[in-house]
Amino acid sequence: MLRAPTTRRRWFRTLAAAGMPALPAAPAVAQAGAARVRIRLSHVVARQTPKGLTLERFRENVQQASGGRIQVVIAPDSRLYGDTDEVQALRLGAVDMLAPSLSKFGAMGFPEFELFDLPFLFETREQVHRITQGEVGQALLAGLSHQELVGLGYLDNGFKHMSANRALLAPENFAGLRMRVQSSRVIAQQMRALGARPVVLAFGETRRALALGVVDGTENPVSNFWTQRMHEAQIDLSLTAHAWLGYAVVAHQRFWDHLAADDRRLVRQALGEALAWGNTIAQRENDGALAALRASGATRTHVLSEAQRQRLREAMQPVYAGLAQPTARWLDRVRSTLG
Ligand code: LMR
């Protein structure tokens, strides 16, 4: 249930609690005649992640390009809204922009986005970019307008790996495990195909659920695994790189239409630069998290052989048989683009 629509005070309290810089002092004189604008943005990850860093760069870009007239206020790490209420907050106008995982768009009514969850569909970041930066990706974003959402662009995180308190190197290792997943039918099917039981939980609840034994394991890129301190509750991280995690930045149509045309251009430009930058640092952030995890000695990391990855790929193939129609149709377009 959405918390009561937030007041400005709650945004400021949240920012202070998140150690975020107080809102920059508004310029003594805003640009002549131009109205001051505040853009409220919420997300669910830690700041030292591809998404956290990119959205802070977006904020700086907007601040600089507008001379401080437009201010982006960020509530990070599920401090204000999390998986269960951020979309409702956007629709109610309690927040202006979000950057949800592509896996979460199915639950919003856009099952076609779950194609990004398909196991072993993408083998490289470049293949993902041929979709997200090309005609298929732009067409997917355009479809968000059916629910008054404005799709503003894509951001990388990276390939997901599997964690539990056992090595997950072969399908039989997953038997009976309760695995936390995002709200995606494709990911749920993936876990069932492995003999595990998918449990949908909010990202912000995942570490606690692992620590309490509510779930046995999960999947995520290392940057999320490390920054959410999942290594304190998981003994084994198996580097399966079995599927992709990325994001789409969205605004509500009502908020977007309310912006002056020049401000929409300024926001698009600021975001475009930040996303391009974010896509160049995402791999570095994941590599850094893996190095820090290994140095901590807290969790064993397991590199899989190609033969082991192939066995997982084969075990997950049934996911492709049961796709929702929209996902299947878009998958054909993705496959013809990838060649
Ligand atoms: C998850 O819920 O596992 C991810 O979507 C979190 C994120 O946004 O990276």
CSV table of C-alpha atoms and ligand atoms in Angstrom, one decimal:
chain,number,residue,atom,x,y,z
A,1,MET,CA,0.0,0.0,0.0
A,2,LEU,CA,1.5,3.4,-0.9
A,3,ARG,CA,2.6,5.4,2.0
A,4,ALA,CA,0.6,8.7,2.2
A,5,PRO,CA,1.6,11.0,-0.6
A,6,THR,CA,4.9,12.4,0.6
A,7,THR,CA,5.3,16.0,1.5
A,8,ARG,CA,8.3,18.1,0.7
A,9,ARG,CA,9.4,17.7,4.3
A,10,ARG,CA,9.5,13.9,3.9
A,11,TRP,CA,11.6,14.3,0.8
A,12,PHE,CA,14.1,16.4,2.7
A,13,ARG,CA,14.1,14.1,5.7
A,14,THR,CA,14.7,11.2,3.4
A,15,LEU,CA,17.6,12.9,1.7
A,16,ALA,CA,19.2,13.8,5.0
A,17,ALA,CA,18.8,10.2,6.1
A,18,ALA,CA,20.4,9.1,2.9
A,19,GLY,CA,23.3,11.4,3.5
A,20,MET,CA,22.4,13.2,0.3
A,21,PRO,CA,23.5,16.8,-0.1
A,22,ALA,CA,20.9,19.2,0.9
A,23,LEU,CA,19.2,20.8,-2.1
A,24,PRO,CA,21.6,23.3,-3.6
A,25,ALA,CA,20.6,26.9,-2.8
A,26,ALA,CA,18.5,28.2,-5.5
A,27,PRO,CA,20.2,30.8,-7.6
A,28,ALA,CA,19.7,34.3,-6.4
A,29,VAL,CA,17.9,35.1,-9.5
A,30,ALA,CA,16.5,32.3,-11.6
A,31,GLN,CA,16.9,32.6,-15.3
A,32,ALA,CA,14.8,35.5,-16.3
A,33,GLY,CA,11.2,34.5,-16.6
A,34,ALA,CA,11.8,30.8,-16.3
A,35,ALA,CA,9.9,29.0,-13.6
A,36,ARG,CA,11.8,27.0,-11.0
A,37,VAL,CA,11.3,23.2,-11.4
A,38,ARG,CA,11.8,20.4,-9.0
A,39,ILE,CA,12.1,16.8,-10.3
A,40,ARG,CA,11.5,14.1,-7.7
A,41,LEU,CA,13.3,10.8,-8.5
A,42,SER,CA,13.2,7.6,-6.5
A,43,HIS,CA,15.1,4.3,-6.9
A,44,VAL,CA,15.8,1.1,-5.0
A,45,VAL,CA,19.6,0.6,-5.2
A,46,ALA,CA,22.6,1.9,-3.3
A,47,ARG,CA,24.4,5.0,-4.5
A,48,GLN,CA,27.6,3.2,-5.4
A,49,THR,CA,26.0,1.2,-8.3
A,50,PRO,CA,25.6,1.9,-12.0
A,51,LYS,CA,22.1,3.2,-11.5
A,52,GLY,CA,22.8,5.2,-8.3
A,53,LEU,CA,25.9,6.9,-9.9
A,54,THR,CA,24.2,7.6,-13.2
A,55,LEU,CA,21.1,9.2,-11.6
A,56,GLU,CA,23.4,11.4,-9.5
A,57,ARG,CA,25.2,12.4,-12.7
A,58,PHE,CA,21.8,13.2,-14.3
A,59,ARG,CA,21.1,15.5,-11.3
A,60,GLU,CA,24.4,17.3,-11.7
A,61,ASN,CA,23.8,17.7,-15.5
A,62,VAL,CA,20.4,19.2,-15.0
A,63,GLN,CA,21.6,21.5,-12.2
A,64,GLN,CA,24.5,22.8,-14.4
A,65,ALA,CA,22.5,23.1,-17.6
A,66,SER,CA,19.7,25.0,-15.9
A,67,GLY,CA,21.9,27.2,-13.7
A,68,GLY,CA,20.2,25.7,-10.7
A,69,ARG,CA,16.7,26.6,-11.8
A,70,ILE,CA,15.7,22.9,-12.3
A,71,GLN,CA,16.6,20.7,-9.3
A,72,VAL,CA,16.5,16.9,-9.3
A,73,VAL,CA,15.8,15.5,-5.8
A,74,ILE,CA,16.8,11.8,-5.5
A,75,ALA,CA,15.5,9.4,-2.8
A,76,PRO,CA,17.8,6.3,-3.2
A,77,ASP,CA,17.9,2.7,-1.9
A,78,SER,CA,14.2,2.2,-1.3
A,79,ARG,CA,14.2,4.9,1.4
A,80,LEU,CA,11.0,6.5,0.2
A,81,TYR,CA,9.5,4.1,-2.3
A,82,GLY,CA,10.4,0.5,-3.1
A,83,ASP,CA,9.3,-2.2,-5.5
A,84,THR,CA,5.8,-2.5,-4.0
A,85,ASP,CA,4.8,1.2,-4.2
A,86,GLU,CA,7.2,3.2,-6.5
A,87,VAL,CA,5.0,2.8,-9.6
A,88,GLN,CA,1.9,3.7,-7.8
A,89,ALA,CA,3.7,6.7,-6.4
A,90,LEU,CA,4.6,7.7,-10.0
A,91,ARG,CA,1.0,7.4,-11.1
A,92,LEU,CA,-0.3,9.4,-8.2
A,93,GLY,CA,2.2,12.1,-8.8
A,94,ALA,CA,4.1,11.6,-5.5
A,95,VAL,CA,7.3,11.1,-7.6
A,96,ASP,CA,8.1,12.3,-11.1
A,97,MET,CA,10.7,9.8,-12.5
A,98,LEU,CA,11.8,6.2,-11.8
A,99,ALA,CA,14.4,3.9,-13.3
A,100,PRO,CA,13.0,0.4,-12.6
A,101,SER,CA,14.6,-2.8,-13.7
A,102,LEU,CA,13.3,-4.0,-17.1
A,103,SER,CA,12.2,-7.1,-15.2
A,104,LYS,CA,9.6,-5.1,-13.4
A,105,PHE,CA,7.7,-3.8,-16.4
A,106,GLY,CA,5.8,-7.1,-16.9
A,107,ALA,CA,4.0,-6.5,-13.6
A,108,MET,CA,3.2,-3.0,-14.8
A,109,GLY,CA,1.4,-4.4,-17.8
A,110,PHE,CA,4.2,-4.6,-20.3
A,111,PRO,CA,5.2,-8.3,-20.6
A,112,GLU,CA,7.2,-7.6,-23.7
A,113,PHE,CA,10.0,-6.1,-21.5
A,114,GLU,CA,10.5,-9.5,-19.9
A,115,LEU,CA,12.4,-10.5,-23.1
A,116,PHE,CA,15.4,-8.9,-21.4
A,117,ASP,CA,15.1,-11.5,-18.7
A,118,LEU,CA,15.4,-14.5,-21.1
A,119,PRO,CA,18.3,-16.7,-20.0
A,120,PHE,CA,21.3,-16.7,-22.3
A,121,LEU,CA,19.5,-14.6,-24.9
A,122,PHE,CA,22.3,-12.1,-24.7
A,123,GLU,CA,25.9,-13.1,-24.4
A,124,THR,CA,27.5,-9.7,-24.4
A,125,ARG,CA,26.8,-6.1,-23.4
A,126,GLU,CA,27.2,-5.1,-27.1
A,127,GLN,CA,24.3,-7.4,-28.0
A,128,VAL,CA,22.1,-5.8,-25.4
A,129,HIS,CA,23.0,-2.3,-26.8
A,130,ARG,CA,22.1,-3.4,-30.3
A,131,ILE,CA,18.6,-3.8,-28.9
A,132,THR,CA,18.4,-1.0,-26.3
A,133,GLN,CA,20.1,1.6,-28.5
A,134,GLY,CA,18.3,0.5,-31.7
A,135,GLU,CA,14.9,0.5,-33.3
A,136,VAL,CA,13.5,-2.4,-31.2
A,137,GLY,CA,14.5,-0.7,-27.9
A,138,GLN,CA,13.0,2.6,-29.0
A,139,ALA,CA,9.7,0.9,-30.1
A,140,LEU,CA,9.5,-0.8,-26.7
A,141,LEU,CA,9.8,2.5,-24.9
A,142,ALA,CA,7.2,4.1,-27.2
A,143,GLY,CA,4.7,1.4,-26.1
A,144,LEU,CA,4.9,2.7,-22.5
A,145,SER,CA,2.7,5.6,-23.6
A,146,HIS,CA,-0.3,3.2,-23.4
A,147,GLN,CA,-0.2,3.7,-19.7
A,148,GLU,CA,0.8,7.4,-19.7
A,149,LEU,CA,4.4,6.6,-19.1
A,150,VAL,CA,7.2,8.4,-21.0
A,151,GLY,CA,10.2,6.0,-21.7
A,152,LEU,CA,13.3,8.2,-21.6
A,153,GLY,CA,16.1,5.7,-22.1
A,154,TYR,CA,17.9,2.6,-21.0
A,155,LEU,CA,20.7,2.0,-18.6
A,156,ASP,CA,22.9,-1.0,-18.1
A,157,ASN,CA,23.7,-2.8,-14.9
A,158,GLY,CA,25.1,-6.2,-16.0
A,159,PHE,CA,24.8,-9.9,-16.2
A,160,LYS,CA,23.2,-11.7,-13.2
A,161,HIS,CA,24.8,-14.4,-11.2
A,162,MET,CA,23.3,-16.9,-8.7
A,163,SER,CA,23.9,-16.9,-5.0
A,164,ALA,CA,23.0,-19.4,-2.2
A,165,ASN,CA,24.6,-21.2,0.6
A,166,ARG,CA,25.9,-23.9,-1.8
A,167,ALA,CA,27.6,-23.7,-5.1
A,168,LEU,CA,25.2,-23.5,-8.0
A,169,LEU,CA,27.1,-25.1,-10.9
A,170,ALA,CA,24.6,-27.6,-12.3
A,171,PRO,CA,20.8,-27.7,-12.5
A,172,GLU,CA,20.6,-30.3,-9.8
A,173,ASN,CA,22.2,-27.9,-7.4
A,174,PHE,CA,19.0,-25.8,-7.5
A,175,ALA,CA,16.6,-28.5,-6.5
A,176,GLY,CA,14.2,-27.3,-3.8
A,177,LEU,CA,15.8,-23.9,-3.3
A,178,ARG,CA,13.6,-20.9,-2.6
A,179,MET,CA,15.1,-18.2,-4.8
A,180,ARG,CA,14.1,-14.5,-4.5
A,181,VAL,CA,13.2,-13.1,-7.8
A,182,GLN,CA,11.9,-9.9,-9.3
A,183,SER,CA,8.3,-9.7,-10.3
A,184,SER,CA,8.9,-11.3,-13.7
A,185,ARG,CA,7.1,-14.4,-15.2
A,186,VAL,CA,10.2,-15.2,-17.2
A,187,ILE,CA,12.4,-15.2,-14.2
A,188,ALA,CA,9.9,-17.3,-12.2
A,189,GLN,CA,9.8,-19.8,-15.1
A,190,GLN,CA,13.6,-19.8,-15.2
A,191,MET,CA,13.8,-20.8,-11.6
A,192,ARG,CA,11.1,-23.5,-11.9
A,193,ALA,CA,12.9,-25.0,-14.9
A,194,LEU,CA,15.9,-25.4,-12.6
A,195,GLY,CA,13.8,-27.1,-10.0
A,196,ALA,CA,13.9,-24.1,-7.6
A,197,ARG,CA,10.9,-22.2,-6.2
A,198,PRO,CA,10.7,-18.5,-7.2
A,199,VAL,CA,9.7,-16.1,-4.4
A,200,VAL,CA,8.9,-12.5,-5.4
A,201,LEU,CA,10.2,-10.1,-2.8
A,202,ALA,CA,11.0,-6.4,-2.9
A,203,PHE,CA,14.7,-5.7,-3.6
A,204,GLY,CA,14.9,-3.7,-0.4
A,205,GLU,CA,13.7,-6.7,1.6
A,206,THR,CA,16.0,-9.3,-0.1
A,207,ARG,CA,19.1,-9.1,2.2
A,208,ARG,CA,17.0,-9.4,5.3
A,209,ALA,CA,15.0,-12.3,3.8
A,210,LEU,CA,18.3,-14.1,3.0
A,211,ALA,CA,19.6,-13.5,6.5
A,212,LEU,CA,16.4,-14.8,8.1
A,213,GLY,CA,16.3,-17.8,5.8
A,214,VAL,CA,13.0,-16.8,4.3
A,215,VAL,CA,14.7,-17.5,1.0
A,216,ASP,CA,17.7,-19.6,0.2
A,217,GLY,CA,19.3,-17.6,-2.6
A,218,THR,CA,18.8,-15.1,-5.3
A,219,GLU,CA,20.3,-13.6,-8.5
A,220,ASN,CA,21.7,-10.2,-9.3
A,221,PRO,CA,24.7,-8.6,-10.8
A,222,VAL,CA,27.6,-8.4,-8.3
A,223,SER,CA,27.2,-4.6,-7.9
A,224,ASN,CA,23.8,-5.2,-6.3
A,225,PHE,CA,25.0,-8.3,-4.4
A,226,TRP,CA,27.9,-6.4,-2.8
A,227,THR,CA,26.2,-3.0,-2.1
A,228,GLN,CA,23.2,-4.6,-0.5
A,229,ARG,CA,25.6,-6.6,1.7
A,230,MET,CA,24.1,-9.9,0.5
A,231,HIS,CA,27.6,-11.5,1.0
A,232,GLU,CA,26.9,-11.3,4.8
A,233,ALA,CA,24.0,-13.8,4.2
A,234,GLN,CA,25.2,-15.9,1.3
A,235,ILE,CA,28.2,-18.3,1.3
A,236,ASP,CA,28.4,-18.9,-2.4
A,237,LEU,CA,28.2,-16.7,-5.5
A,238,SER,CA,28.3,-18.7,-8.7
A,239,LEU,CA,29.3,-16.6,-11.7
A,240,THR,CA,26.6,-18.0,-14.1
A,241,ALA,CA,26.1,-14.7,-16.1
A,242,HIS,CA,22.9,-16.4,-17.2
A,243,ALA,CA,20.8,-13.3,-17.9
A,244,TRP,CA,20.8,-9.5,-18.1
A,245,LEU,CA,19.8,-6.8,-15.7
A,246,GLY,CA,19.1,-3.3,-17.1
A,247,TYR,CA,16.8,-0.4,-16.5
A,248,ALA,CA,14.5,2.0,-18.3
A,249,VAL,CA,14.1,5.6,-17.1
A,250,VAL,CA,10.5,6.7,-17.1
A,251,ALA,CA,8.4,9.8,-16.3
A,252,HIS,CA,4.7,10.1,-15.9
A,253,GLN,CA,3.1,11.8,-18.9
A,254,ARG,CA,1.3,14.3,-16.7
A,255,PHE,CA,4.6,15.5,-15.2
A,256,TRP,CA,6.3,15.5,-18.6
A,257,ASP,CA,3.6,17.5,-20.3
A,258,HIS,CA,3.7,20.0,-17.5
A,259,LEU,CA,7.4,20.8,-18.3
A,260,ALA,CA,8.1,23.6,-20.7
A,261,ALA,CA,9.3,22.4,-24.1
A,262,ASP,CA,12.8,23.8,-23.5
A,263,ASP,CA,12.9,22.1,-20.1
A,264,ARG,CA,11.9,18.8,-21.7
A,265,ARG,CA,14.8,19.2,-24.2
A,266,LEU,CA,17.2,20.1,-21.3
A,267,VAL,CA,16.1,17.1,-19.2
A,268,ARG,CA,16.4,14.7,-22.2
A,269,GLN,CA,19.9,16.0,-23.1
A,270,ALA,CA,21.1,15.8,-19.4
A,271,LEU,CA,19.7,12.3,-19.1
A,272,GLY,CA,21.1,11.1,-22.4
A,273,GLU,CA,24.6,12.2,-21.4
A,274,ALA,CA,24.2,10.5,-18.0
A,275,LEU,CA,22.9,7.2,-19.5
A,276,ALA,CA,25.7,7.1,-22.1
A,277,TRP,CA,28.2,7.7,-19.2
A,278,GLY,CA,26.5,5.1,-17.0
A,279,ASN,CA,26.8,2.5,-19.7
A,280,THR,CA,30.5,3.1,-19.8
A,281,ILE,CA,31.0,2.6,-16.1
A,282,ALA,CA,28.5,-0.2,-15.4
A,283,GLN,CA,31.0,-3.0,-16.1
A,284,ARG,CA,33.7,-1.2,-14.0
A,285,GLU,CA,31.3,-1.0,-11.1
A,286,ASN,CA,30.5,-4.7,-11.4
A,287,ASP,CA,34.2,-5.6,-11.7
A,288,GLY,CA,35.0,-3.5,-8.7
A,289,ALA,CA,32.3,-5.1,-6.6
A,290,LEU,CA,33.6,-8.6,-7.6
A,291,ALA,CA,37.1,-7.6,-6.6
A,292,ALA,CA,35.9,-6.2,-3.3
A,293,LEU,CA,33.8,-9.3,-2.6
A,294,ARG,CA,36.8,-11.5,-3.3
A,295,ALA,CA,39.1,-9.4,-1.1
A,296,SER,CA,36.5,-9.6,1.7
A,297,GLY,CA,36.7,-13.4,1.8
A,298,ALA,CA,33.1,-13.3,2.9
A,299,THR,CA,31.7,-15.3,0.1
A,300,ARG,CA,33.2,-18.0,-2.1
A,301,THR,CA,33.0,-17.1,-5.8
A,302,HIS,CA,32.7,-20.0,-8.4
A,303,VAL,CA,33.7,-19.6,-12.0
A,304,LEU,CA,31.7,-22.0,-14.2
A,305,SER,CA,33.2,-23.8,-17.2
A,306,GLU,CA,31.6,-23.4,-20.6
A,307,ALA,CA,30.3,-26.9,-20.3
A,308,GLN,CA,28.6,-26.1,-16.9
A,309,ARG,CA,27.1,-22.9,-18.4
A,310,GLN,CA,25.8,-25.0,-21.3
A,311,ARG,CA,24.1,-27.4,-19.0
A,312,LEU,CA,22.4,-24.5,-17.2
A,313,ARG,CA,21.4,-23.0,-20.6
A,314,GLU,CA,19.8,-26.3,-21.7
A,315,ALA,CA,18.0,-26.7,-18.4
A,316,MET,CA,16.5,-23.2,-18.7
A,317,GLN,CA,15.3,-23.6,-22.3
A,318,PRO,CA,11.7,-24.5,-21.4
A,319,VAL,CA,11.3,-20.8,-20.5
A,320,TYR,CA,11.2,-20.0,-24.2
A,321,ALA,CA,8.3,-22.5,-24.8
A,322,GLY,CA,5.9,-20.8,-22.4
A,323,LEU,CA,6.3,-17.1,-23.3
A,324,ALA,CA,3.4,-14.7,-23.2
A,325,GLN,CA,2.4,-13.7,-26.8
A,326,PRO,CA,3.7,-10.1,-26.6
A,327,THR,CA,7.1,-11.4,-25.3
A,328,ALA,CA,7.3,-14.0,-28.1
A,329,ARG,CA,6.5,-11.5,-30.8
A,330,TRP,CA,9.1,-9.1,-29.6
A,331,LEU,CA,11.6,-11.9,-29.2
A,332,ASP,CA,11.4,-12.6,-32.9
A,333,ARG,CA,12.3,-9.0,-33.6
A,334,VAL,CA,15.2,-9.2,-31.2
A,335,ARG,CA,16.5,-12.4,-32.8
A,336,SER,CA,16.3,-10.9,-36.3
A,337,THR,CA,18.2,-7.8,-35.0
A,338,LEU,CA,20.9,-9.9,-33.4
A,339,GLY,CA,21.1,-12.1,-36.5
B,1,LMR,C1,16.2,-6.3,-8.2
B,1,LMR,O1,15.1,-6.0,-7.7
B,1,LMR,O2,16.8,-7.3,-8.0
B,1,LMR,C2,16.8,-5.2,-9.1
B,1,LMR,O3,15.8,-4.7,-9.9
B,1,LMR,C3,17.3,-4.0,-8.2
B,1,LMR,C4,17.7,-2.9,-9.2
B,1,LMR,O4,16.9,-2.0,-9.5
B,1,LMR,O5,18.9,-3.1,-9.6
